[in-house]
PDB file of C-alpha atoms and ligand atoms in Angstrom:
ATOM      1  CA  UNK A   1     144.393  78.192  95.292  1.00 98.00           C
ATOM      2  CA  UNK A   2     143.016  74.434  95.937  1.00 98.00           C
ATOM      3  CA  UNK A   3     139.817  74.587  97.074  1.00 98.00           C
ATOM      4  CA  UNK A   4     137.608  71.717  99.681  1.00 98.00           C
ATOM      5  CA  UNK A   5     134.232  72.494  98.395  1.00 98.00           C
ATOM      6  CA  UNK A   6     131.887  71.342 101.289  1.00 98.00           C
ATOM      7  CA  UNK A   7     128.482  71.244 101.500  1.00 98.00           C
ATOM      8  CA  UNK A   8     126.849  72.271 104.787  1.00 98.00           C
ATOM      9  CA  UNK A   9     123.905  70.005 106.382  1.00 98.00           C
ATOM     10  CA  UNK A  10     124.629  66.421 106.997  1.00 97.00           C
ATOM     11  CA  UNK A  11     128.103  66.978 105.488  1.00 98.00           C
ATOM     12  CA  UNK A  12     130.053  69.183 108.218  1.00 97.00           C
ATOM     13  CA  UNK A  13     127.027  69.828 110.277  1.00 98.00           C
ATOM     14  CA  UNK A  14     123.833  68.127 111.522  1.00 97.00           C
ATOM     15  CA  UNK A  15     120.820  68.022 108.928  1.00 96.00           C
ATOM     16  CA  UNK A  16     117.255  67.856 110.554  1.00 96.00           C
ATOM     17  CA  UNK A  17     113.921  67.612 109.106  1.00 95.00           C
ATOM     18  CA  UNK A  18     112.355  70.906 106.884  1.00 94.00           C
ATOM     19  CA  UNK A  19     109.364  71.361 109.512  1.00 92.00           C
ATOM     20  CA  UNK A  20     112.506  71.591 112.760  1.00 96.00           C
ATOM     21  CA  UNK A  21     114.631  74.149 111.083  1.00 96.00           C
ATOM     22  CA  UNK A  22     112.749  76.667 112.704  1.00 95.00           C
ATOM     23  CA  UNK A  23     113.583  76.219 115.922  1.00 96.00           C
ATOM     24  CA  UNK A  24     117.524  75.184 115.743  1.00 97.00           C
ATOM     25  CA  UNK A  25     119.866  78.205 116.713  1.00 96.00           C
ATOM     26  CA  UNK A  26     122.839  76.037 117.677  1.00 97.00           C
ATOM     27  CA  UNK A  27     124.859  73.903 114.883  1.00 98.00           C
ATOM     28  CA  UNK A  28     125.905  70.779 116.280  1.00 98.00           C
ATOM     29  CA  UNK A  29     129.054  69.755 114.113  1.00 98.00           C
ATOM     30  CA  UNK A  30     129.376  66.352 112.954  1.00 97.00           C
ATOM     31  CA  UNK A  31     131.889  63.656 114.595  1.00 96.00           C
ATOM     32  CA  UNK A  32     134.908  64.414 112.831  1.00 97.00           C
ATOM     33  CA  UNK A  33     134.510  67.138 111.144  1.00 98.00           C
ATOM     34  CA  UNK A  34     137.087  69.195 113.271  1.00 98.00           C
ATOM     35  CA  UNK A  35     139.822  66.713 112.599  1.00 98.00           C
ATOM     36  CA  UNK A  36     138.683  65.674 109.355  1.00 98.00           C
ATOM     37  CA  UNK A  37     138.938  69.703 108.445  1.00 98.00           C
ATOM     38  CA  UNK A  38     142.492  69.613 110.105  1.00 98.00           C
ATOM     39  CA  UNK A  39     143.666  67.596 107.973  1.00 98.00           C
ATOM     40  CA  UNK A  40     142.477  69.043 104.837  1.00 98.00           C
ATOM     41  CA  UNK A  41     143.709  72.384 105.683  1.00 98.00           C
ATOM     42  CA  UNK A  42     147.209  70.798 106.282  1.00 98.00           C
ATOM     43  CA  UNK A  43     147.563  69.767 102.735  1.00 98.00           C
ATOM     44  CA  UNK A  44     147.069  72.944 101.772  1.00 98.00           C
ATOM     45  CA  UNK A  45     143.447  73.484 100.723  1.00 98.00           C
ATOM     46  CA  UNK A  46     141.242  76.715 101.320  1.00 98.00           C
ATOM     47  CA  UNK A  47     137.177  75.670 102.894  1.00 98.00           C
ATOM     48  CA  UNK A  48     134.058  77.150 100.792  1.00 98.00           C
ATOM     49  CA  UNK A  49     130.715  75.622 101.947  1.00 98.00           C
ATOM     50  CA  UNK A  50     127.936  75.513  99.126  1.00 98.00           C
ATOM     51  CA  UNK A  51     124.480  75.398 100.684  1.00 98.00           C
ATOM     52  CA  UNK A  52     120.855  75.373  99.311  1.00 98.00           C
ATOM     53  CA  UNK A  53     118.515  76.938 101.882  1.00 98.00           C
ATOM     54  CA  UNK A  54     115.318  76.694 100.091  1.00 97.00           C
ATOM     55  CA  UNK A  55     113.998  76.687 103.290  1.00 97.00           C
ATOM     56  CA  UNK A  56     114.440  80.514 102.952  1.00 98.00           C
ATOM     57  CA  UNK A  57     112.126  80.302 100.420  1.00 97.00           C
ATOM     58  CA  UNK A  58     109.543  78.131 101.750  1.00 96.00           C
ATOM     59  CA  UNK A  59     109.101  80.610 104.704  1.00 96.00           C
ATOM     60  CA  UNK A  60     110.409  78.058 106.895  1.00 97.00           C
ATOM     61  CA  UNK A  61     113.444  80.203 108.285  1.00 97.00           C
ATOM     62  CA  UNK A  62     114.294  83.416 107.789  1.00 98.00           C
ATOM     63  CA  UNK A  63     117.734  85.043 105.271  1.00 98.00           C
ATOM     64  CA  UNK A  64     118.430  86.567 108.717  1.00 98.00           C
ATOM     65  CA  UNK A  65     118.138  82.873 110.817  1.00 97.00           C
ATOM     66  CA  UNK A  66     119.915  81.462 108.132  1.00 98.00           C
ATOM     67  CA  UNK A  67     122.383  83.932 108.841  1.00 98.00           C
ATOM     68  CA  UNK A  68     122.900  83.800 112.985  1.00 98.00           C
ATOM     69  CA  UNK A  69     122.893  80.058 112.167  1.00 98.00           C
ATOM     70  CA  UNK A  70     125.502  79.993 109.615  1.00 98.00           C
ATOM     71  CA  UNK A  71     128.007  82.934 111.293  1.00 98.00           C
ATOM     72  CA  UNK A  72     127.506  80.803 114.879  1.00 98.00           C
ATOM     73  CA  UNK A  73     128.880  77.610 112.672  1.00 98.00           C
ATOM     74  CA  UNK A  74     131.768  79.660 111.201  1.00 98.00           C
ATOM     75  CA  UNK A  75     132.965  80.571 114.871  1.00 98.00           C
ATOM     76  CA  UNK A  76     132.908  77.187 116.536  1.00 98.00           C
ATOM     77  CA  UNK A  77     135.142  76.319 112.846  1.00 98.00           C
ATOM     78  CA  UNK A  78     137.022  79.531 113.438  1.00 98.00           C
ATOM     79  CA  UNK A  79     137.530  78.238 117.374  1.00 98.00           C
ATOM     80  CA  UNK A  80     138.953  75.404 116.025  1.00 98.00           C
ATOM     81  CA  UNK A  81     141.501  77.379 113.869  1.00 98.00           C
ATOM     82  CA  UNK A  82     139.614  76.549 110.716  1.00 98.00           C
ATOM     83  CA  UNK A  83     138.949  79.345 108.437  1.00 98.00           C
ATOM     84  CA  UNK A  84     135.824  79.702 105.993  1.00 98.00           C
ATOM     85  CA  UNK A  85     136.558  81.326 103.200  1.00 98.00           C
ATOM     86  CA  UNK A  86     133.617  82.420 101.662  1.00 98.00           C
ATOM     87  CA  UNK A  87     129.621  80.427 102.493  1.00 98.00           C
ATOM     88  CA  UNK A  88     127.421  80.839  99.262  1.00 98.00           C
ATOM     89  CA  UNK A  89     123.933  79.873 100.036  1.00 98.00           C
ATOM     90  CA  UNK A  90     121.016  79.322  97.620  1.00 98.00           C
ATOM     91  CA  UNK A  91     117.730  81.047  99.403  1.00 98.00           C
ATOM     92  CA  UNK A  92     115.301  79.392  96.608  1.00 98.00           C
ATOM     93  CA  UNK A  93     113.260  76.396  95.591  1.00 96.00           C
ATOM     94  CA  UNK A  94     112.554  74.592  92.200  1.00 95.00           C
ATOM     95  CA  UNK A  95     109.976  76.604  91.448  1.00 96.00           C
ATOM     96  CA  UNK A  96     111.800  80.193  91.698  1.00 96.00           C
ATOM     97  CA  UNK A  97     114.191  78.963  88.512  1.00 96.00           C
ATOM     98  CA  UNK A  98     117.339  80.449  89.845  1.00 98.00           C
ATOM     99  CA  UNK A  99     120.733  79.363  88.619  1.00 98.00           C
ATOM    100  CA  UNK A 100     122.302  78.884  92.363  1.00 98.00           C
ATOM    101  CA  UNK A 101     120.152  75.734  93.733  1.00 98.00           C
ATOM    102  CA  UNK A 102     122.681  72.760  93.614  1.00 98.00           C
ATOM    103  CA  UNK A 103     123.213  70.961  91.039  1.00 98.00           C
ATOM    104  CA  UNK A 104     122.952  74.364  89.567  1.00 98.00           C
ATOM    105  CA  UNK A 105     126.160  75.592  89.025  1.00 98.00           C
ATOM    106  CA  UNK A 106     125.567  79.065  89.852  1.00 98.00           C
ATOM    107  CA  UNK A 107     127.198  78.899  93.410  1.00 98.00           C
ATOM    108  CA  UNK A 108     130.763  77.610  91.906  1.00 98.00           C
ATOM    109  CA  UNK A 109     130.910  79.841  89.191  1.00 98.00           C
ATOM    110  CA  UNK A 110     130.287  82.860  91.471  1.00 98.00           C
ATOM    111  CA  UNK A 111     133.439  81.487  93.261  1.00 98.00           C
ATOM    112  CA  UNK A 112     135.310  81.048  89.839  1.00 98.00           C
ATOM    113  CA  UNK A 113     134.779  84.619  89.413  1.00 98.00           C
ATOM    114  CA  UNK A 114     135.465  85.808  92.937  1.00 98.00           C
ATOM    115  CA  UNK A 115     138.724  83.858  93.319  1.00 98.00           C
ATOM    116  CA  UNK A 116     141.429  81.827  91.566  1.00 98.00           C
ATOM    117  CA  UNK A 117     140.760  78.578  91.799  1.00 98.00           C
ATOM    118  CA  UNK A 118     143.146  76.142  90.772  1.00 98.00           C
ATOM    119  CA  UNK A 119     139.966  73.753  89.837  1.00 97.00           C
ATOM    120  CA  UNK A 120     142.136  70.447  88.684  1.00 97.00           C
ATOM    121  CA  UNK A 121     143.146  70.109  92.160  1.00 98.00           C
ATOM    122  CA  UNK A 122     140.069  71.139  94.138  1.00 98.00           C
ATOM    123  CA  UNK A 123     137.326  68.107  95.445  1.00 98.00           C
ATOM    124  CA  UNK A 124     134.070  68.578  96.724  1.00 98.00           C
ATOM    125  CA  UNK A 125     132.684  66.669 100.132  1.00 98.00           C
ATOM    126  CA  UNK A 126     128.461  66.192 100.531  1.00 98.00           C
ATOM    127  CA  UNK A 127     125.871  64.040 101.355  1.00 97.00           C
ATOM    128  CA  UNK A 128     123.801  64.386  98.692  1.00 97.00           C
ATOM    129  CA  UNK A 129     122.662  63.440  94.843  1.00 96.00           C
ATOM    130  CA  UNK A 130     123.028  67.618  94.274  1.00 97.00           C
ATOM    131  CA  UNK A 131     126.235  68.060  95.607  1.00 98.00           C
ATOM    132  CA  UNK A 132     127.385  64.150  93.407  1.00 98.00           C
ATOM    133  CA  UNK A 133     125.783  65.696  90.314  1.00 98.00           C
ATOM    134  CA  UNK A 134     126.951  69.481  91.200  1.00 98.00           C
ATOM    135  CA  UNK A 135     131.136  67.779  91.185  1.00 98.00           C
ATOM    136  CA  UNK A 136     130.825  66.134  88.442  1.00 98.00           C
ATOM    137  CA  UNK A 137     129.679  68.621  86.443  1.00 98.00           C
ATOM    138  CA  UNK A 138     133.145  70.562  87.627  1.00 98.00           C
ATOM    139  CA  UNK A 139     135.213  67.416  87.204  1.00 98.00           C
ATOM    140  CA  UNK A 140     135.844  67.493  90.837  1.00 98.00           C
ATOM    141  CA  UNK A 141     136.575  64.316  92.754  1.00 98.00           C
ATOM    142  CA  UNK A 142     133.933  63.574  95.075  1.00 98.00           C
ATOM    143  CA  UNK A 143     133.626  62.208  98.848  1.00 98.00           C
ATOM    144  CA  UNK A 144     130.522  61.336  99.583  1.00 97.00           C
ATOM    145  CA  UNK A 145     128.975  61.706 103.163  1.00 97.00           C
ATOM    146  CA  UNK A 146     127.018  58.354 104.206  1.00 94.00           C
ATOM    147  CA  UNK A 147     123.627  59.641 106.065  1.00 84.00           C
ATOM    148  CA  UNK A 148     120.198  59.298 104.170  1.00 82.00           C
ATOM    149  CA  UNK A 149     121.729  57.880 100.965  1.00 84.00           C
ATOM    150  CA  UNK A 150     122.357  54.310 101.012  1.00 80.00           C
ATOM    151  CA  UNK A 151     124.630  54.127  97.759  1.00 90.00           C
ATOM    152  CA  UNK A 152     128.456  53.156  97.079  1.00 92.00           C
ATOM    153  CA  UNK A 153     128.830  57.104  96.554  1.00 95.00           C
ATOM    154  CA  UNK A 154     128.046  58.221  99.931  1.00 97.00           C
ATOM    155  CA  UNK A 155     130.920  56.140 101.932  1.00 95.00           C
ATOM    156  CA  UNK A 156     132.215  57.544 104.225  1.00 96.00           C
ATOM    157  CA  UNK A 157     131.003  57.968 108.014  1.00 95.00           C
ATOM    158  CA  UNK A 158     132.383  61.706 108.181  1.00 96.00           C
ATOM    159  CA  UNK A 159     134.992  64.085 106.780  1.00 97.00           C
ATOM    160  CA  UNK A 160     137.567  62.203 109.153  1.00 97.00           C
ATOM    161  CA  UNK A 161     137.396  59.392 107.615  1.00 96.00           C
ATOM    162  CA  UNK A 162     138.887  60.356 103.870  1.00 96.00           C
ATOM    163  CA  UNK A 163     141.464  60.673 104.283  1.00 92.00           C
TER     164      UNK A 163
HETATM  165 MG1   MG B   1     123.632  68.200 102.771  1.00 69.38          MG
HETATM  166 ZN1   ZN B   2     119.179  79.759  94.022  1.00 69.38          ZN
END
């Protein structure tokens, strides 16, 4: 199967600041993402969002927030007749040396192994350096998400807008 690797935050989903995390229980999707998501989906591709949550780890949120938060966005998508096919989250920081935190590659290969990806013709959408550096080391073309990073990679307003 061709796979749309997406990140989660800022790319199909608002980001906020570390210290408000806390307190959000609702994700607020981004402007186009439905439509965008639509469109991938009619060409054929499969959805698996890549996420690093080292707020986990920082004791900002909890696995279980993380959780409400991330099932709650997987409805609304679900709602919209978009299907998730698998979320893979990173719960650490630098400092806890796992092998998950993007632009680890830990989270793809545990997809590798759990299904068969046809990797020539899968891309990857985010809206940050990670998730850039993360593709490339797949050889997977990349769409970046404009939104802190002021840089010819990041172009695009939203998911709706490539293509
Ligand atoms: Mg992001
Ligand atoms: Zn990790």
């Amino acid at each position: 199967m061709k796979i749309a690797f997406l990140d989660r935050d800022g790319t199909i989903s608002k980001e906020y600041p570390d210290e408000e995390w806390n307190s959000i229980t609702e994700p607020i999707l981004l402007e186009g993402t439905i439509e965008g998501l639509k469109k991938i989906k009619d060409q054929g591709y499969e959805f698996i969002i890549l996420t690093n949550q080292g707020l986990i780890s920082k004791g900002i949120i909890t696995e279980k927030q993380y959780e409400e938060y991330t099932n709650k966005l997987i409805n609304i998508l679900k709602e919209n007749n978009i299907n998730i096919l698998k979320v893979y989250h990173c719960p650490h920081r630098s400092i806890d040396n796992c092998n998950c935190k993007k632009p680890k590659t830990g989270m793809i290969d545990n997809a590798l192994e759990e299904f068969d990806i046809d990797l020539a013709n899968s891309f990857y959408i985010g809206d940050s350096y990670s998730d850039y550096e993360l593709a490339k080391k797949f050889n997977l073309d990349f769409y970046g998400i404009k939104g802190r990073n002021n840089d010819d990679i990041f172009k695009y307003e939203n998911i709706n807008e490539i293509f």
